[in-house]
Coordinates of C-alpha atoms and ligand atoms in Angstrom, one line a residue:
M1 CA 0.0 0.0 0.0
K2 CA 1.2 3.5 -0.8
N3 CA 1.7 6.0 1.9
I4 CA -0.4 8.9 0.7
T5 CA -1.5 12.3 2.0
T6 CA -4.9 13.8 2.1
K7 CA -4.1 16.0 -0.8
E8 CA -2.9 13.0 -2.8
L9 CA -6.0 10.9 -2.0
R10 CA -8.3 13.8 -3.0
S11 CA -6.7 14.2 -6.4
L12 CA -6.2 10.5 -7.0
F13 CA -9.8 9.9 -6.4
L14 CA -11.0 12.6 -8.8
K15 CA -8.5 11.5 -11.4
F16 CA -9.6 7.9 -11.2
F17 CA -13.2 8.7 -11.7
E18 CA -12.4 11.2 -14.5
E19 CA -10.7 8.4 -16.3
K20 CA -14.0 6.4 -15.9
N21 CA -15.9 9.3 -17.6
H22 CA -17.1 11.1 -14.6
T23 CA -17.3 14.9 -14.5
V24 CA -15.7 16.5 -11.5
I25 CA -18.1 19.0 -9.9
S26 CA -17.1 21.4 -7.2
S27 CA -18.3 21.1 -3.6
A28 CA -21.7 22.7 -2.9
S29 CA -22.0 25.2 -0.1
V30 CA -21.9 24.0 3.5
I31 CA -25.1 26.0 4.0
P32 CA -27.9 24.2 2.2
E33 CA -30.0 25.9 -0.3
N34 CA -33.8 25.7 -0.2
D35 CA -33.7 23.3 2.8
P36 CA -34.7 24.8 6.1
S37 CA -34.8 21.3 7.7
V38 CA -31.0 21.1 8.3
L39 CA -28.5 23.8 9.2
F40 CA -25.6 22.3 7.3
T41 CA -24.7 20.0 4.4
T42 CA -24.1 16.7 6.2
A43 CA -23.3 14.3 3.4
G44 CA -22.3 14.3 -0.2
M45 CA -25.7 13.2 -1.3
H46 CA -27.4 16.2 0.3
P47 CA -27.0 18.8 -2.5
L48 CA -27.7 16.1 -5.1
V49 CA -31.1 15.0 -3.8
P50 CA -33.1 16.6 -6.6
Y51 CA -30.9 14.7 -9.2
L52 CA -31.2 11.4 -7.4
L53 CA -35.0 12.0 -7.6
G54 CA -34.8 12.4 -11.4
E55 CA -33.9 16.0 -12.1
K56 CA -31.4 16.4 -14.9
H57 CA -27.9 17.4 -13.6
P58 CA -26.1 19.8 -15.9
A59 CA -22.8 17.8 -15.5
G60 CA -24.4 14.6 -16.8
T61 CA -25.1 11.2 -15.2
R62 CA -21.6 10.4 -14.0
I63 CA -20.2 12.7 -11.5
C64 CA -17.5 12.8 -8.9
D65 CA -16.8 15.4 -6.2
V66 CA -15.3 16.3 -2.8
Q67 CA -18.1 17.7 -0.7
K68 CA -17.5 19.9 2.4
C69 CA -19.6 18.4 5.1
I70 CA -20.5 19.6 8.6
R71 CA -21.9 17.4 11.4
T72 CA -22.3 19.2 14.7
G73 CA -24.6 16.8 16.4
D74 CA -21.7 15.3 18.4
I75 CA -19.8 18.5 19.0
D76 CA -19.2 17.6 22.6
E77 CA -17.5 14.4 21.6
V78 CA -14.8 16.3 19.6
G79 CA -11.5 15.7 21.2
D80 CA -11.7 11.9 21.1
N81 CA -10.2 9.8 18.3
S82 CA -13.1 9.8 15.9
H83 CA -15.1 13.0 15.9
L84 CA -14.7 15.9 13.5
T85 CA -17.3 18.6 13.0
F86 CA -16.0 19.4 9.5
F87 CA -14.8 16.8 7.0
E88 CA -14.4 16.2 3.3
M89 CA -16.4 13.5 1.6
L90 CA -15.2 12.0 -1.6
G91 CA -17.9 10.6 -3.8
N92 CA -18.8 9.1 -7.2
W93 CA -22.3 9.3 -8.5
S94 CA -24.4 7.6 -11.0
L95 CA -27.6 9.5 -11.7
G96 CA -29.6 6.7 -13.3
D97 CA -26.5 5.5 -15.2
Y98 CA -24.4 2.5 -13.9
F99 CA -25.4 0.5 -10.8
K100 CA -24.0 -2.3 -8.7
Q101 CA -21.8 -4.0 -11.2
E102 CA -19.7 -1.0 -12.2
S103 CA -19.8 0.7 -8.8
I104 CA -18.3 -2.3 -7.1
A105 CA -15.7 -2.9 -9.8
Y106 CA -14.6 0.8 -9.6
S107 CA -14.3 0.7 -5.9
Y108 CA -12.3 -2.5 -6.0
E109 CA -10.0 -1.3 -8.7
F110 CA -9.3 2.1 -7.0
L111 CA -8.5 0.4 -3.7
T112 CA -6.4 -2.5 -4.8
S113 CA -4.8 -1.6 -8.1
E114 CA -1.1 -0.7 -7.9
K115 CA -1.8 2.2 -10.2
W116 CA -4.1 3.7 -7.5
L117 CA -4.1 2.9 -3.8
G118 CA -2.6 -0.6 -4.0
I119 CA -4.1 -1.9 -0.8
D120 CA -3.5 -5.6 -0.1
K121 CA -6.9 -7.2 -0.8
D122 CA -6.6 -9.5 2.3
R123 CA -6.9 -6.4 4.5
L124 CA -10.3 -5.5 3.0
Y125 CA -13.6 -6.7 4.4
F126 CA -17.1 -6.0 3.1
T127 CA -20.7 -5.9 4.3
V128 CA -23.8 -6.3 2.2
F129 CA -27.5 -6.0 3.0
A130 CA -29.1 -9.1 4.5
G131 CA -32.6 -8.4 3.2
D132 CA -35.9 -7.8 5.0
E133 CA -39.6 -7.1 4.2
D134 CA -38.7 -3.8 2.4
A135 CA -35.9 -5.1 0.1
P136 CA -34.3 -8.4 -0.9
R137 CA -31.0 -9.8 0.2
D138 CA -28.3 -8.2 -1.9
M139 CA -26.9 -11.3 -3.6
E140 CA -25.8 -9.2 -6.6
S141 CA -23.3 -7.2 -4.5
F142 CA -22.1 -10.3 -2.8
N143 CA -21.5 -12.1 -6.1
R144 CA -19.8 -9.1 -7.6
W145 CA -17.3 -8.8 -4.8
V146 CA -16.5 -12.6 -5.1
E147 CA -16.1 -12.1 -8.9
M148 CA -13.6 -9.3 -8.1
G149 CA -11.5 -11.9 -6.2
V150 CA -12.7 -11.3 -2.6
D151 CA -12.8 -14.4 -0.4
P152 CA -16.4 -15.0 0.7
S153 CA -15.2 -15.2 4.3
H154 CA -14.4 -11.5 4.1
I155 CA -18.1 -10.6 3.2
F156 CA -20.8 -10.3 5.9
F157 CA -24.5 -10.0 5.5
L158 CA -26.0 -7.4 7.8
P159 CA -29.5 -5.9 8.5
K160 CA -30.9 -2.5 7.7
K161 CA -29.3 -1.0 10.8
H162 CA -25.9 -1.4 9.2
N163 CA -26.4 -1.7 5.5
W164 CA -29.0 0.8 4.4
W165 CA -28.5 4.5 3.9
M166 CA -30.7 7.5 3.9
A167 CA -30.5 11.0 5.2
G168 CA -33.1 11.5 7.9
T169 CA -36.4 9.6 7.5
K170 CA -37.5 10.6 4.0
G171 CA -36.0 10.8 0.5
P172 CA -33.8 8.7 -1.7
C173 CA -32.3 5.6 0.0
G174 CA -31.3 2.1 -0.5
A175 CA -29.2 -0.9 0.5
D176 CA -25.4 -0.3 0.7
T177 CA -22.3 -2.2 0.7
E178 CA -19.5 -1.0 2.9
I179 CA -15.8 -1.5 2.7
F180 CA -13.6 -1.9 5.8
F181 CA -9.9 -2.0 6.4
D182 CA -8.5 -4.5 8.8
T183 CA -6.1 -2.7 11.2
G184 CA -4.5 -6.0 12.0
R185 CA -5.5 -5.9 15.7
E186 CA -6.6 -9.0 17.5
K187 CA -10.2 -10.1 17.1
C188 CA -12.3 -8.9 20.1
C189 CA -14.2 -12.2 20.1
D190 CA -15.0 -15.2 17.9
D191 CA -17.8 -13.3 16.2
C192 CA -15.7 -10.2 15.6
N193 CA -16.8 -8.7 12.4
P194 CA -17.0 -5.3 10.7
A195 CA -20.2 -4.4 12.5
C196 CA -18.6 -4.5 15.9
D197 CA -17.0 -1.4 17.2
C198 CA -13.9 -2.9 18.8
G199 CA -11.8 -1.0 16.3
K200 CA -10.3 -3.9 14.4
Y201 CA -12.2 -3.1 11.2
L202 CA -12.6 0.5 10.2
E203 CA -15.0 1.6 7.5
I204 CA -13.4 3.5 4.6
W205 CA -16.0 3.6 1.9
N206 CA -19.7 3.2 1.4
N207 CA -21.5 2.4 -1.8
V208 CA -25.2 3.2 -1.6
F209 CA -27.5 1.8 -4.2
M210 CA -30.3 4.4 -4.2
E211 CA -33.3 2.9 -5.8
Y212 CA -36.1 3.7 -3.3
N213 CA -37.8 6.8 -2.1
S214 CA -38.7 6.6 1.6
T215 CA -42.1 8.3 2.1
G216 CA -41.9 8.1 5.8
S217 CA -44.4 5.3 5.9
G218 CA -42.9 3.0 3.3
F219 CA -40.5 2.6 0.3
E220 CA -41.4 3.2 -3.3
P221 CA -39.1 2.6 -6.3
L222 CA -37.4 5.7 -7.6
K223 CA -37.7 6.8 -11.2
Q224 CA -34.0 5.8 -11.7
K225 CA -31.4 3.7 -10.0
N226 CA -28.6 5.7 -8.6
V227 CA -25.2 5.2 -7.0
D228 CA -24.0 7.4 -4.1
T229 CA -20.7 6.6 -2.7
G230 CA -19.0 8.3 0.2
M231 CA -15.4 8.1 1.4
G232 CA -14.5 10.3 4.4
L233 CA -11.2 11.8 3.4
E234 CA -9.7 12.5 6.8
R235 CA -10.9 9.2 8.3
T236 CA -9.7 7.1 5.4
I237 CA -6.2 8.7 5.5
A238 CA -6.0 8.0 9.2
T239 CA -6.9 4.4 8.7
L240 CA -4.6 3.8 5.8
Q241 CA -1.7 5.6 7.6
G242 CA -2.4 3.5 10.8
A243 CA -2.8 6.8 12.7
E244 CA -4.6 6.9 16.0
S245 CA -7.0 9.5 14.6
A246 CA -7.4 12.1 11.8
Y247 CA -5.7 14.6 14.0
D248 CA -2.5 12.5 13.8
T249 CA -2.3 12.8 10.0
D250 CA -1.1 15.5 7.6
A251 CA -4.6 16.9 7.5
F252 CA -4.0 18.4 11.0
A253 CA -0.2 18.5 11.3
G254 CA 0.2 22.2 10.3
I255 CA -2.7 23.3 12.4
L256 CA -1.5 21.5 15.5
E257 CA 2.0 22.9 15.0
C258 CA 0.5 26.4 14.9
I259 CA -1.3 25.7 18.2
S260 CA 1.9 24.4 19.7
R261 CA 3.8 27.6 18.6
L262 CA 1.1 29.8 20.1
S263 CA 0.8 27.9 23.4
G264 CA 4.3 26.8 23.9
K265 CA 3.0 23.4 24.6
N266 CA 3.1 20.1 22.8
Y267 CA 0.1 18.3 21.4
K268 CA 1.0 15.0 23.2
D269 CA 2.1 16.5 26.5
S270 CA -0.9 15.0 28.3
A271 CA -4.5 13.8 27.8
D272 CA -5.6 17.3 28.5
T273 CA -3.4 18.9 25.8
V274 CA -4.4 16.2 23.3
K275 CA -8.1 17.1 23.9
A276 CA -7.6 20.9 23.8
F277 CA -5.4 20.8 20.7
R278 CA -7.9 18.7 18.9
I279 CA -10.9 20.8 19.9
I280 CA -9.2 24.1 18.9
A281 CA -8.0 22.6 15.6
D282 CA -11.4 21.1 14.7
H283 CA -13.5 24.0 15.7
I284 CA -11.4 26.7 14.0
R285 CA -11.2 24.6 10.9
C286 CA -15.0 24.2 10.8
A287 CA -15.5 27.9 11.6
T288 CA -13.1 28.9 8.8
F289 CA -15.1 26.9 6.3
I290 CA -18.4 28.2 7.5
I291 CA -17.4 31.9 7.3
G292 CA -15.3 31.3 4.2
D293 CA -18.2 29.6 2.3
P294 CA -19.6 31.4 -0.7
R295 CA -22.8 31.7 1.4
G296 CA -20.7 32.3 4.5
I297 CA -22.3 33.8 7.6
A298 CA -21.2 35.5 10.7
P299 CA -21.5 34.5 14.3
S300 CA -25.0 35.3 15.7
N301 CA -27.5 34.0 18.2
V302 CA -29.6 32.0 15.7
D303 CA -29.3 29.0 13.4
Q304 CA -25.9 28.5 11.7
G305 CA -24.6 31.6 13.3
Y306 CA -25.2 30.2 16.7
V307 CA -23.4 27.0 15.9
L308 CA -20.5 29.1 14.5
R309 CA -20.5 31.2 17.6
R310 CA -20.4 28.0 19.8
L311 CA -17.5 26.6 17.8
I312 CA -15.4 29.7 18.1
R313 CA -16.2 30.2 21.8
R314 CA -15.5 26.6 22.7
A315 CA -12.2 26.8 20.8
L316 CA -11.4 29.9 22.7
R317 CA -12.1 28.4 26.0
Y318 CA -9.6 25.6 25.3
A319 CA -7.2 28.1 23.9
M320 CA -7.3 29.9 27.3
A321 CA -6.7 26.6 29.1
L322 CA -3.6 26.2 27.0
E323 CA -2.6 29.8 27.8
I324 CA -2.6 30.9 24.2
P325 CA -2.4 34.7 24.3
E326 CA -5.5 36.7 23.4
N327 CA -6.5 37.4 19.8
K328 CA -4.6 34.5 18.3
L329 CA -7.3 32.3 16.9
S330 CA -7.2 34.0 13.6
E331 CA -3.6 33.0 13.2
I332 CA -4.8 29.4 13.3
A333 CA -7.3 30.3 10.6
E334 CA -4.5 31.7 8.5
V335 CA -2.8 28.3 8.6
I336 CA -6.0 26.6 7.6
I337 CA -6.7 29.0 4.7
E338 CA -3.2 28.5 3.4
Q339 CA -3.5 24.7 3.6
Y340 CA -6.9 24.5 1.8
K341 CA -7.0 27.6 -0.5
D342 CA -5.7 25.9 -3.6
F343 CA -8.6 23.4 -3.6
Y344 CA -11.2 25.6 -1.9
T345 CA -10.5 28.9 -3.7
E346 CA -13.4 30.6 -1.8
L347 CA -11.1 30.6 1.3
A348 CA -8.6 32.8 -0.5
V349 CA -11.4 35.1 -1.8
N350 CA -13.0 35.4 1.6
H351 CA -9.7 35.5 3.5
D352 CA -10.3 38.9 5.1
R353 CA -13.8 38.2 6.1
I354 CA -12.7 34.9 7.9
I355 CA -10.0 36.7 9.8
A356 CA -12.2 39.6 10.7
E357 CA -15.1 37.6 11.9
I358 CA -13.0 35.2 14.0
S359 CA -11.1 38.1 15.6
K360 CA -14.3 40.1 16.3
E361 CA -16.0 37.1 17.9
E362 CA -12.8 36.4 20.0
E363 CA -12.7 39.9 21.2
R364 CA -16.4 39.9 22.1
F365 CA -16.1 36.7 24.0
Q366 CA -12.8 37.4 25.7
R367 CA -14.5 40.3 27.5
T368 CA -17.5 38.3 28.8
L369 CA -15.8 35.0 29.2
K370 CA -13.3 36.2 31.8
N371 CA -16.0 37.5 33.9
G372 CA -18.1 34.4 33.4
M373 CA -15.3 32.0 34.4
H374 CA -14.6 34.1 37.4
E375 CA -18.3 34.1 38.3
F376 CA -18.5 30.3 37.8
S377 CA -15.6 29.7 40.2
R378 CA -17.1 32.0 42.7
L379 CA -20.4 30.1 42.6
L380 CA -18.8 26.7 42.4
P381 CA -18.9 26.0 46.2
T382 CA -22.6 26.9 46.2
F383 CA -23.3 24.7 43.1
S384 CA -21.3 21.9 44.7
A385 CA -23.2 22.1 48.0
V386 CA -26.4 21.5 46.2
G387 CA -24.9 19.1 43.6
G388 CA -25.9 21.1 40.5
I389 CA -26.7 24.4 38.7
D390 CA -30.3 25.5 38.8
G391 CA -32.0 27.0 35.7
K392 CA -31.8 30.6 36.9
N393 CA -28.1 30.5 37.4
A394 CA -27.5 28.7 34.1
F395 CA -29.6 31.4 32.5
R396 CA -27.7 34.2 34.2
L397 CA -24.4 32.7 32.9
Y398 CA -25.9 32.8 29.5
D399 CA -27.5 36.2 29.7
T400 CA -24.8 38.0 31.5
F401 CA -21.6 36.2 30.5
G402 CA -22.5 34.8 27.1
F403 CA -22.1 31.1 28.2
P404 CA -24.1 28.9 25.7
I405 CA -26.0 26.3 27.8
E406 CA -23.9 23.5 26.3
F407 CA -20.9 25.3 27.6
T408 CA -22.3 25.5 31.2
E409 CA -23.2 21.9 30.9
E410 CA -19.6 21.1 30.0
M411 CA -18.1 23.1 32.8
A412 CA -20.6 21.5 35.1
R413 CA -19.6 18.0 33.9
E414 CA -16.0 18.7 34.5
N415 CA -16.8 19.6 38.1
G416 CA -19.1 16.6 38.6
L417 CA -22.3 18.7 38.6
T418 CA -25.6 18.6 36.7
V419 CA -27.5 21.4 35.1
D420 CA -31.2 21.9 35.2
V421 CA -31.5 22.4 31.5
E422 CA -35.3 22.5 31.6
G423 CA -35.1 25.2 34.2
F424 CA -32.7 27.1 32.0
H425 CA -35.2 27.0 29.1
A426 CA -38.0 28.1 31.4
A427 CA -35.9 31.1 32.6
F428 CA -35.0 31.9 29.0
A429 CA -38.7 31.9 27.9
E430 CA -39.6 34.1 31.0
H431 CA -36.9 36.5 30.1
Q432 CA -38.0 36.7 26.5
K433 CA -41.6 37.4 27.6
K434 CA -40.4 40.1 29.9
S435 CA -38.1 41.8 27.5
S436 CA -40.7 41.8 24.8
Q437 CA -43.1 43.4 27.3
G438 CA -40.4 45.8 28.1
A439 CA -39.8 46.7 24.5
E440 CA -43.6 47.2 24.1
Q441 CA -43.7 49.3 27.2
K442 CA -40.8 51.5 26.4
F443 CA -39.4 51.2 22.9
K444 CA -42.3 50.3 20.7
G445 CA -40.3 48.5 18.1
G446 CA -37.0 49.4 19.6
L447 CA -34.9 46.5 21.0
A448 CA -34.8 43.9 18.3
D449 CA -32.7 41.3 20.2
S450 CA -31.0 40.7 23.5
S451 CA -27.5 40.0 22.2
E452 CA -24.7 41.3 24.3
A453 CA -23.9 44.1 21.8
T454 CA -27.5 45.3 21.7
T455 CA -27.9 45.0 25.5
N456 CA -24.8 47.1 26.1
L457 CA -26.0 49.8 23.7
H458 CA -29.3 49.7 25.5
T459 CA -27.6 50.4 28.8
A460 CA -25.6 53.2 27.1
T461 CA -28.8 54.8 26.0
H462 CA -29.9 55.1 29.6
L463 CA -26.6 56.7 30.6
M464 CA -26.8 59.0 27.6
Q465 CA -30.3 60.2 28.4
A466 CA -29.3 61.0 31.9
A467 CA -26.2 62.9 30.6
L468 CA -28.3 64.9 28.1
R469 CA -30.6 66.1 30.9
K470 CA -27.6 67.2 32.9
V471 CA -25.7 68.9 30.1
L472 CA -28.7 70.6 28.5
Q473 CA -30.0 71.4 32.0
D474 CA -33.5 70.5 30.8
D475 CA -35.6 68.0 32.6
S476 CA -38.1 68.1 29.8
V477 CA -35.6 66.2 27.6
S478 CA -37.4 63.0 27.2
Q479 CA -37.3 60.0 25.0
K480 CA -39.3 60.1 21.8
G481 CA -38.0 56.9 20.2
S482 CA -35.2 54.4 20.3
N483 CA -33.9 51.9 17.9
I484 CA -30.9 49.7 18.7
T485 CA -29.1 47.3 16.5
P486 CA -25.9 45.4 17.6
E487 CA -23.9 48.1 15.7
R488 CA -25.3 51.4 17.1
L489 CA -28.0 53.1 19.1
R490 CA -30.3 55.7 17.7
F491 CA -32.1 57.9 20.2
D492 CA -34.7 60.5 19.5
F493 CA -35.5 63.1 22.2
S494 CA -37.5 66.2 22.7
F495 CA -35.3 69.4 22.5
G496 CA -35.8 72.6 20.7
R497 CA -32.4 73.3 19.1
K498 CA -29.3 71.8 17.8
V499 CA -27.0 70.3 20.4
T500 CA -23.6 72.0 20.1
P501 CA -20.4 70.0 19.5
E502 CA -19.2 71.1 23.0
E503 CA -22.3 69.8 24.6
L504 CA -22.1 66.5 22.7
R505 CA -18.5 66.1 23.9
E506 CA -19.6 66.8 27.4
V507 CA -22.3 64.1 27.1
E508 CA -19.7 61.7 25.8
R509 CA -17.4 62.5 28.7
L510 CA -20.2 62.0 31.3
V511 CA -21.2 58.6 29.8
N512 CA -17.6 57.4 29.7
E513 CA -17.2 58.6 33.3
A514 CA -20.1 56.4 34.3
I515 CA -18.6 53.5 32.4
A516 CA -15.2 54.0 34.0
A517 CA -16.9 54.1 37.4
D518 CA -18.0 50.5 36.7
V519 CA -21.0 50.6 38.9
E520 CA -23.4 47.7 39.4
I521 CA -26.7 47.9 37.5
T522 CA -29.6 46.9 39.6
C523 CA -33.1 46.1 38.8
E524 CA -36.1 46.3 41.1
E525 CA -39.8 45.7 40.6
M526 CA -42.1 48.3 42.1
T527 CA -45.3 50.1 41.4
V528 CA -45.4 53.1 39.1
E529 CA -46.1 55.4 42.1
E530 CA -43.0 54.1 43.9
A531 CA -40.9 54.6 40.8
K532 CA -42.1 58.2 40.5
A533 CA -41.4 58.8 44.2
Q534 CA -37.8 57.5 43.7
G535 CA -37.3 60.0 40.8
A536 CA -37.1 57.4 38.1
I537 CA -37.6 58.7 34.5
G538 CA -39.3 56.8 31.7
L539 CA -42.8 56.2 30.4
F540 CA -45.3 56.1 33.2
S541 CA -48.3 54.0 32.8
D542 CA -51.6 55.6 33.7
R543 CA -52.8 52.5 35.4
Y544 CA -52.7 52.9 39.1
G545 CA -50.7 50.2 40.9
E546 CA -49.1 48.7 37.8
R547 CA -45.8 47.1 38.5
V548 CA -42.7 48.1 36.5
K549 CA -39.0 47.4 36.5
V550 CA -36.7 50.2 37.5
Y551 CA -33.0 50.0 36.5
T552 CA -30.6 51.9 38.6
M553 CA -27.0 52.7 37.5
G554 CA -25.3 54.1 40.6
E555 CA -26.0 57.8 40.9
F556 CA -26.0 58.2 37.2
S557 CA -29.4 56.9 36.0
K558 CA -32.7 55.6 37.3
E559 CA -35.2 54.6 34.7
I560 CA -38.3 52.5 34.1
C561 CA -37.5 49.9 31.6
G562 CA -38.1 46.3 30.6
G563 CA -34.4 45.5 30.1
P564 CA -32.3 43.7 29.4
H565 CA -29.2 45.5 30.6
A566 CA -25.5 44.9 31.3
K567 CA -24.6 43.8 34.8
R568 CA -22.1 46.6 35.3
T569 CA -21.4 49.8 33.4
G570 CA -17.8 48.7 33.1
E571 CA -18.8 46.1 30.5
L572 CA -19.7 48.7 27.9
G573 CA -16.4 49.8 26.3
T574 CA -16.0 53.4 25.0
F575 CA -19.0 55.5 24.2
K576 CA -18.9 57.7 21.1
I577 CA -21.5 59.9 19.5
K578 CA -21.4 59.7 15.7
K579 CA -24.1 62.1 14.7
E580 CA -26.6 64.7 15.9
E581 CA -29.4 65.9 13.7
A582 CA -33.0 67.0 13.6
S583 CA -35.5 64.2 13.5
S584 CA -38.7 66.2 13.3
A585 CA -39.9 69.5 14.8
G586 CA -38.7 69.8 18.4
V587 CA -37.1 66.3 18.2
R588 CA -33.4 65.7 17.9
R589 CA -31.7 62.4 16.9
I590 CA -28.4 61.1 18.1
K591 CA -26.6 58.1 16.8
A592 CA -23.9 56.6 18.9
V593 CA -21.7 53.5 19.2
L594 CA -19.6 51.6 21.8
Q595 CA -16.1 50.8 20.7
Ligands
LIG1 N1 -24.5 9.0 1.6 C1 -23.6 8.0 2.1 C2 -22.8 8.5 3.3 O1 -22.9 9.7 3.6 C3 -22.6 7.7 1.0 O2 -22.1 8.9 0.4 O3 -22.2 7.7 3.9

């Protein structure tokens, strides 16, 4: 067998199938098009579903490709020997063209021929579908492998659980035949076979014979018989190289080296460093491909953006454990871009976006994470005393310190604690209800989300309103409207003339003074009458006895508001007014940012 690298396997695979009259197509986006049911492309067949169902593919009926895939279902398992969130899937496709005979012959030739991989045939094992009430026993595949020269003792019949492939519960599917590589380890028992997970036999390639459509309640024949094969690039290389995992191959060598340089530690120093290096390498690689995709997205609090945020933040946490200095994750991304940009040219095109998004997210999270870790350690004895983290505290860690719930769960597990996840979701729902009521009450279409950036700007709005009243020496200055996005605040207030540049500078100074004072922001519930008596500003409801929330920021500001707000003014950064202008008669508008 030849000792080949990932790059070589990728190009050998495509070359082989080109010689067999396949057209090479480029990878589809990792963000699926027209499919809201999944966040990411999880398999090579995913973007090709319409063509498996009978749509005509512009590249013809014989196709081969390398598809970028992302599976984040097992994100917490990353760090072990087998899990990767991002991987490349090599595949050859027959769209109503050839079927089992050619497909099996191609696989066998590519694997065993000296011209290609030259694997010793005795090290290969095969599984085929055993048959059930939905589809017959796959004798054709069995016979074809034997014709190729495979010893029947190397072929195992297995049920649907092992030898049937479909994505989810509906769509194109069929029996498959899987190819395994014998690592040479001892059999785990007399019955040891490719289906057992002792690690003796490792799957390297799957040939799926897609001839059915699963309707969810049964199987009907497809218009055409297709072949979908999948060979996981990183996993196959690891297997062929006899490496412990994909991380121990050339696919990750450069990335791990970079982590080592940044941390001053070695990948194999201890079980902890192995895990941390792998998590950082995997997550930043995946993040690079998500942001760098032609349909690339930025970290956010929803959908793919949330997964991306989680990947970067989890990598960051392990980077901190390795004592990698701040703002270095993008250097790892640089190595990844360099390594992949020849094949995935979009990474070069989107280079600046990748670096900027990773750096921005790192900076954002650095700020809150430090406080959050500190808070977690401070609360640890309390958590330990009761054996777990209740929903309210888990939510506070999320809301105030940006800890995704999965993150809190992981920190808890490491400390032998449990998390009341249901309680977390209940607290979350309660918070959303309250802040939407708050938005109604005060902003009428104002606060669009409760992300950290928006929340901080919201807090700055309170400080600014208080400062405006002071500087303009006008208690009738009152809010006429507010609109906040994660990038800026926009505040309309009643005032009869232009605010001078000097006055604006003084407002800025007062707000920044309040931020520098780093006072705690407290919230109390009380009746409207009590709030008035305390001198709170804000929209007062006419209804007698109605309860409101009052946010107090030291001596600087006291205002009726639904929230949410930062915990301390010190979290805000530097306040800067960008623009002052007329909004309508007697109403001025200020746009400001936090830097
Ligand atoms: N669809 C199959 C898999 O993902 C073969 O490509 O394993």
